[in-house]
Amino acid sequence: MGTIVFTVYGQLILKWRIVDYGALPVPFMDKVNFLIKLVIDPFILSGFLSAFIASLFWMAAMTKFDLSFAYPFMSASFVFIFVLSMLLFNEPFSIHKVLGLFFIVLGIIITSRA
């Protein structure tokens, strides 16, 4: 669960901060400056740190579970990202996305029982 929580946090933080900075500029040097600003943003750094922490949780999980059992649970992050991105960023909701998430959850259930 730690892997999922820190992965979701990192993705949401990156999206939130990058949206605040705007679109990637076209000229090469402007792109470099833009990316440098992103990399030194404290919140983005926390997103990178959360990815590292997520990997530590993942290593711990690998000591307890088979990869084929544990990895499908990573798909749960899709569900959390979908719901939280709608709530936090007003991203669009569609029946196709819900149907896709349903199949992801169904896949998690099926693989966890095997």
Coordinates of C-alpha atoms in Angstrom, one line a residue:
M1 CA 0.0 0.0 0.0
G2 CA 2.9 2.3 0.7
T3 CA 4.1 2.0 -2.9
I4 CA 0.6 3.0 -4.2
V5 CA 0.2 5.9 -1.8
F6 CA 3.6 7.4 -2.6
T7 CA 3.2 6.8 -6.3
V8 CA -0.2 8.5 -6.4
Y9 CA 1.1 11.5 -4.3
G10 CA 4.1 12.0 -6.6
Q11 CA 1.9 11.9 -9.7
L12 CA -0.6 14.4 -8.3
I13 CA 2.0 16.8 -7.1
L14 CA 3.8 16.7 -10.4
K15 CA 0.6 17.4 -12.3
W16 CA -0.4 20.2 -9.9
R17 CA 2.9 22.0 -10.1
I18 CA 3.5 21.5 -13.9
V19 CA 0.1 23.0 -14.6
D20 CA 1.0 26.1 -12.6
Y21 CA 4.2 26.5 -14.8
G22 CA 2.3 26.3 -18.1
A23 CA 3.2 24.7 -21.4
L24 CA 6.7 23.6 -22.4
P25 CA 8.2 26.5 -24.5
V26 CA 9.3 25.9 -28.1
P27 CA 12.8 27.4 -28.2
F28 CA 15.5 25.0 -26.9
M29 CA 17.0 27.3 -24.3
D30 CA 13.6 28.2 -23.0
K31 CA 12.9 24.5 -22.6
V32 CA 16.1 24.1 -20.6
N33 CA 15.2 27.0 -18.3
F34 CA 11.7 25.8 -17.9
L35 CA 12.9 22.3 -16.9
I36 CA 15.4 23.7 -14.5
K37 CA 12.6 25.7 -12.8
L38 CA 10.6 22.6 -12.5
V39 CA 13.4 20.5 -11.1
I40 CA 14.2 23.0 -8.3
D41 CA 10.5 23.5 -7.3
P42 CA 10.2 22.1 -3.7
F43 CA 6.9 20.4 -4.4
I44 CA 8.3 18.7 -7.5
L45 CA 11.3 17.6 -5.5
S46 CA 8.9 16.1 -3.0
G47 CA 7.2 14.2 -5.9
F48 CA 10.6 12.8 -6.8
L49 CA 11.3 11.9 -3.2
S50 CA 7.9 10.1 -3.0
A51 CA 8.9 8.0 -6.1
F52 CA 12.0 7.0 -4.2
I53 CA 10.1 6.2 -1.1
A54 CA 7.6 4.2 -3.2
S55 CA 10.5 2.1 -4.5
L56 CA 11.6 1.4 -1.0
F57 CA 8.1 0.1 -0.2
W58 CA 8.2 -1.9 -3.4
M59 CA 11.5 -3.5 -2.4
A60 CA 10.0 -4.5 0.9
A61 CA 6.9 -5.9 -0.8
M62 CA 9.2 -8.0 -3.0
T63 CA 10.6 -9.8 0.1
K64 CA 7.1 -10.9 1.0
F65 CA 5.2 -11.5 -2.2
D66 CA 5.6 -13.0 -5.7
L67 CA 5.9 -10.4 -8.4
S68 CA 3.1 -11.9 -10.3
F69 CA 0.8 -11.5 -7.2
A70 CA 2.0 -8.0 -6.1
Y71 CA 2.3 -6.2 -9.4
P72 CA -1.4 -6.2 -10.4
F73 CA -2.1 -4.2 -7.2
M74 CA -0.1 -1.4 -8.6
S75 CA -3.0 -0.9 -11.0
A76 CA -5.0 0.4 -8.0
S77 CA -3.1 3.6 -8.4
F78 CA -5.0 4.1 -11.7
V79 CA -8.3 4.2 -9.7
F80 CA -6.9 6.6 -7.1
I81 CA -5.4 8.9 -9.8
F82 CA -8.7 8.9 -11.8
V83 CA -10.8 9.9 -8.8
L84 CA -8.4 12.4 -7.3
S85 CA -7.7 14.0 -10.7
M86 CA -11.4 14.6 -11.1
L87 CA -11.7 16.1 -7.7
L88 CA -8.5 18.1 -7.6
F89 CA -8.0 19.1 -11.2
N90 CA -11.6 19.0 -12.6
E91 CA -10.5 16.4 -15.2
P92 CA -13.2 15.0 -17.3
F93 CA -15.3 11.9 -16.3
S94 CA -16.5 9.5 -18.9
I95 CA -18.2 6.2 -19.0
H96 CA -15.3 4.7 -21.0
K97 CA -12.9 5.6 -18.2
V98 CA -15.2 4.1 -15.6
L99 CA -15.6 0.9 -17.6
G100 CA -11.8 0.7 -18.0
L101 CA -11.3 1.1 -14.3
F102 CA -13.9 -1.5 -13.6
F103 CA -11.9 -4.0 -15.7
I104 CA -8.7 -3.0 -14.0
V105 CA -10.3 -3.7 -10.6
L106 CA -11.8 -6.9 -11.8
G107 CA -8.3 -8.0 -13.0
I108 CA -6.9 -7.2 -9.6
I109 CA -9.5 -9.3 -7.9
I110 CA -9.0 -12.2 -10.3
T111 CA -5.2 -12.2 -10.1
S112 CA -5.2 -11.9 -6.3
R113 CA -7.3 -15.1 -6.0
A114 CA -5.1 -17.2 -8.3

